């Protein structure tokens, strides 16, 4: 693949021939492209305004648990650009850095939009979904070094420690496992302050309990010599009558890989 930036820099990438385009940014990075010659080239000229977005915040979904029906406003603001949302929000700005949903919660864990065309029998969603191109980088000063063969048991254990329940853990692993399995070793770090500072979530009325789980990871064929990190610890999470849970993640290339870009 040849990528020609509008600033006049040519970057040549090679990826396994069995991969079929289109692929996500994460899948492309995880293929660890190397320079070589293949029978086909792809050229495109991205707008300069998009070059700065180097990370893809994937699959943040927001789940709502309420004992009774509530009218709720949910606002997400990111330092970057929201690229995908579902269901459609009622308000957003031109820069796509802001989205606002007006929803109604239902006791069975479903939600509906307040402006649904059929308010007597509205379409019910399991969650709110957004994905974004973000400008910020995360620290990997701590976390966990995990072998590919141990990643499932690791996630089951740590996600439960963080506060997710079984069905949330199941959906989390189903989504992320194919991406994590692209590597022999992983450095996994669950972000807190850095994520919440750059992807601000405002919910009105304020929930009794709010849990935001955001996993960042780097992948390696072999762990670099002497590469160790202190493990993370997690505070217990208590669920209240109105609980909101968000989970998502992001692939961050290792430093040596990032420096080659």
XYZ file of C-alpha atoms in Angstrom:
261
model
C 0.000 0.000 0.000
C 1.384 3.434 -0.932
C -0.033 6.324 1.061
C 0.668 9.752 -0.356
C 0.081 12.579 2.098
C -0.895 15.980 0.799
C 2.161 17.458 2.544
C 4.313 15.657 -0.021
C 5.550 12.705 2.043
C 5.353 9.220 0.536
C 4.954 6.303 2.924
C 5.090 2.750 1.566
C 3.481 -0.042 3.569
C 3.166 -3.755 3.009
C 0.475 -5.847 4.645
C -0.353 -9.570 4.388
C -1.978 -10.359 1.069
C -4.856 -12.230 2.763
C -6.143 -9.065 4.439
C -9.093 -7.644 2.566
C -9.744 -3.918 2.394
C -11.456 -1.985 3.775
C -10.009 -2.592 7.227
C -10.127 -0.489 10.354
C -7.226 1.714 11.395
C -6.580 -0.653 14.297
C -6.518 -3.739 12.062
C -4.107 -1.984 9.686
C -1.757 -1.056 12.552
C -1.987 -4.551 14.016
C -0.878 -6.072 10.704
C 2.510 -4.425 11.394
C 3.133 -3.371 7.762
C 6.629 -3.757 6.307
C 8.138 -2.277 3.156
C 7.992 -4.668 0.230
C 6.567 -4.812 -3.269
C 3.119 -6.166 -3.992
C 1.099 -6.202 -7.159
C -1.235 -3.404 -6.211
C -1.018 0.115 -4.810
C -3.577 2.342 -3.150
C -3.228 6.119 -3.260
C -5.208 8.702 -1.373
C -4.758 12.301 -0.269
C -6.106 12.909 3.225
C -7.095 16.403 4.225
C -4.430 18.097 6.390
C -6.988 18.517 9.185
C -7.196 14.731 9.552
C -3.479 13.973 9.697
C -3.235 14.919 13.386
C -5.718 12.267 14.510
C -3.422 9.346 15.221
C -5.488 7.206 17.612
C -8.867 5.564 17.194
C -10.989 5.291 20.320
C -12.903 2.087 19.505
C -16.237 0.761 20.621
C -17.037 2.901 23.619
C -20.577 1.809 24.455
C -22.638 3.274 27.291
C -25.006 1.018 29.241
C -27.807 2.181 31.530
C -29.281 0.327 34.495
C -32.238 1.997 36.219
C -34.963 0.578 38.460
C -37.530 2.887 36.872
C -37.993 4.927 33.716
C -36.011 8.165 33.569
C -35.598 10.936 31.028
C -31.844 11.340 30.702
C -29.492 13.609 28.741
C -26.134 12.127 27.764
C -23.355 14.362 26.434
C -19.948 13.240 25.170
C -17.197 15.776 24.348
C -13.845 14.619 22.968
C -10.504 16.233 22.249
C -10.646 15.069 18.671
C -13.466 14.077 16.362
C -16.413 11.737 16.854
C -16.477 9.565 13.725
C -19.404 7.192 14.409
C -22.447 7.263 16.678
C -25.472 5.005 17.115
C -28.302 5.667 17.556
C -28.353 9.127 16.017
C -27.976 11.888 18.568
C -30.323 14.862 18.824
C -27.563 17.485 18.951
C -23.971 17.797 17.695
C -21.563 20.511 16.557
C -19.933 21.129 13.169
C -16.549 19.893 14.390
C -18.090 16.565 15.477
C -16.360 16.858 18.846
C -19.648 16.912 20.739
C -22.795 14.765 20.757
C -25.934 14.878 22.903
C -28.559 12.157 23.238
C -31.928 12.598 24.949
C -33.016 9.144 26.030
C -35.424 7.317 28.300
C -34.152 4.459 30.447
C -36.206 1.298 30.979
C -36.021 -1.132 33.926
C -34.917 -4.091 31.779
C -31.668 -2.283 30.912
C -32.842 -0.953 27.548
C -33.068 2.678 26.407
C -35.173 4.558 23.862
C -34.911 7.986 22.273
C -37.179 10.689 23.649
C -38.010 11.807 20.097
C -38.959 8.311 18.892
C -41.674 8.474 16.214
C -43.711 5.884 18.094
C -43.580 6.968 21.759
C -46.175 4.368 22.821
C -44.010 1.523 21.531
C -40.523 2.992 20.957
C -37.569 1.164 19.445
C -35.373 0.037 22.317
C -31.576 -0.010 22.217
C -29.172 -1.922 24.424
C -26.638 0.924 24.613
C -25.296 4.150 23.144
C -22.275 3.734 20.870
C -19.635 6.201 19.751
C -16.198 6.000 18.180
C -13.696 8.787 17.713
C -10.418 9.957 16.215
C -8.475 11.360 19.142
C -5.491 13.677 19.470
C -4.124 12.538 22.805
C -1.681 9.833 23.855
C -1.886 7.614 26.907
C 0.735 6.711 29.481
C 1.908 3.106 29.711
C 3.873 3.651 32.927
C 2.018 0.774 34.571
C -0.323 -2.053 33.605
C 0.218 -5.723 32.818
C 2.376 -7.810 30.461
C 0.144 -10.633 29.218
C 0.861 -13.660 27.026
C -1.529 -14.273 24.152
C -2.541 -17.642 25.634
C -3.485 -16.011 28.951
C -5.389 -12.969 27.715
C -8.888 -14.443 28.205
C -8.344 -15.485 31.814
C -6.586 -12.172 32.452
C -9.520 -10.124 31.157
C -12.087 -12.223 33.003
C -10.212 -11.634 36.257
C -9.304 -7.950 35.874
C -12.594 -6.774 34.376
C -14.422 -8.349 37.307
C -12.019 -6.593 39.703
C -12.728 -3.288 37.972
C -16.475 -3.767 38.359
C -17.940 -5.204 35.161
C -20.550 -7.945 35.479
C -20.630 -11.203 33.519
C -22.606 -10.081 30.452
C -20.463 -6.932 30.130
C -17.254 -8.959 30.427
C -18.555 -11.383 27.803
C -19.294 -8.628 25.277
C -15.984 -6.881 26.012
C -13.960 -10.034 25.345
C -15.963 -10.976 22.238
C -15.169 -7.595 20.701
C -11.501 -7.252 21.698
C -10.189 -10.829 21.597
C -9.626 -11.029 17.802
C -7.576 -7.813 17.956
C -5.597 -8.847 21.026
C -4.830 -12.249 19.486
C -2.854 -10.569 16.708
C 0.114 -10.386 19.107
C 2.175 -12.893 21.094
C 2.562 -10.514 24.035
C 0.531 -7.524 25.169
C 1.088 -4.564 27.424
C -2.421 -3.770 28.675
C -3.174 -0.645 30.669
C -6.611 0.475 31.866
C -6.813 4.261 31.636
C -8.753 6.454 34.027
C -7.914 10.124 34.514
C -6.330 10.649 31.087
C -9.328 9.110 29.335
C -12.031 10.890 31.332
C -10.203 14.206 30.871
C -10.118 13.887 27.080
C -13.482 12.165 26.548
C -15.818 13.968 28.916
C -19.116 12.271 29.709
C -21.915 14.315 31.305
C -25.156 12.610 32.342
C -28.217 14.473 33.636
C -29.609 13.512 36.090
C -26.351 12.346 37.606
C -26.233 8.551 38.075
C -25.747 7.009 41.503
C -22.783 5.055 40.109
C -20.662 5.641 36.994
C -17.974 3.233 35.755
C -15.844 4.026 32.699
C -13.536 1.219 31.567
C -11.051 2.087 28.823
C -8.383 -0.447 27.880
C -5.288 0.623 25.943
C -2.822 -1.944 24.663
C 0.448 -2.428 22.813
C 1.457 -5.633 21.085
C 4.796 -7.400 20.640
C 6.155 -10.529 18.976
C 8.598 -10.750 21.882
C 8.704 -8.695 25.067
C 11.635 -6.228 24.847
C 14.512 -7.161 27.153
C 14.136 -5.602 30.588
C 10.606 -4.379 29.831
C 8.626 -4.488 33.082
C 5.878 -2.295 34.532
C 4.282 -2.030 37.979
C 0.799 -3.607 38.098
C -2.364 -1.554 38.402
C -4.776 -1.815 41.312
C -8.488 -1.013 41.242
C -10.957 0.436 43.723
C -14.151 -1.576 44.391
C -17.171 -0.406 42.373
C -20.624 -0.352 43.964
C -23.730 -0.250 41.757
C -26.658 1.949 42.769
C -30.298 2.274 41.709
C -29.195 4.269 38.638
C -25.912 2.916 37.282
C -24.120 3.809 34.044
C -21.270 1.716 32.631
C -19.085 2.580 29.647
C -16.410 0.378 28.109
C -14.092 0.804 25.142
C -10.451 0.671 24.144
C -7.611 1.759 21.908
C -4.554 0.217 20.253
C -1.419 2.323 20.800
C 1.683 1.313 18.801
C 4.877 0.684 20.804
C 7.229 3.656 21.018
C 9.707 2.272 18.516
C 6.852 1.674 16.045
C 5.400 5.151 16.611
C 8.774 6.815 16.052
C 8.968 5.356 12.543
C 5.771 7.082 11.419
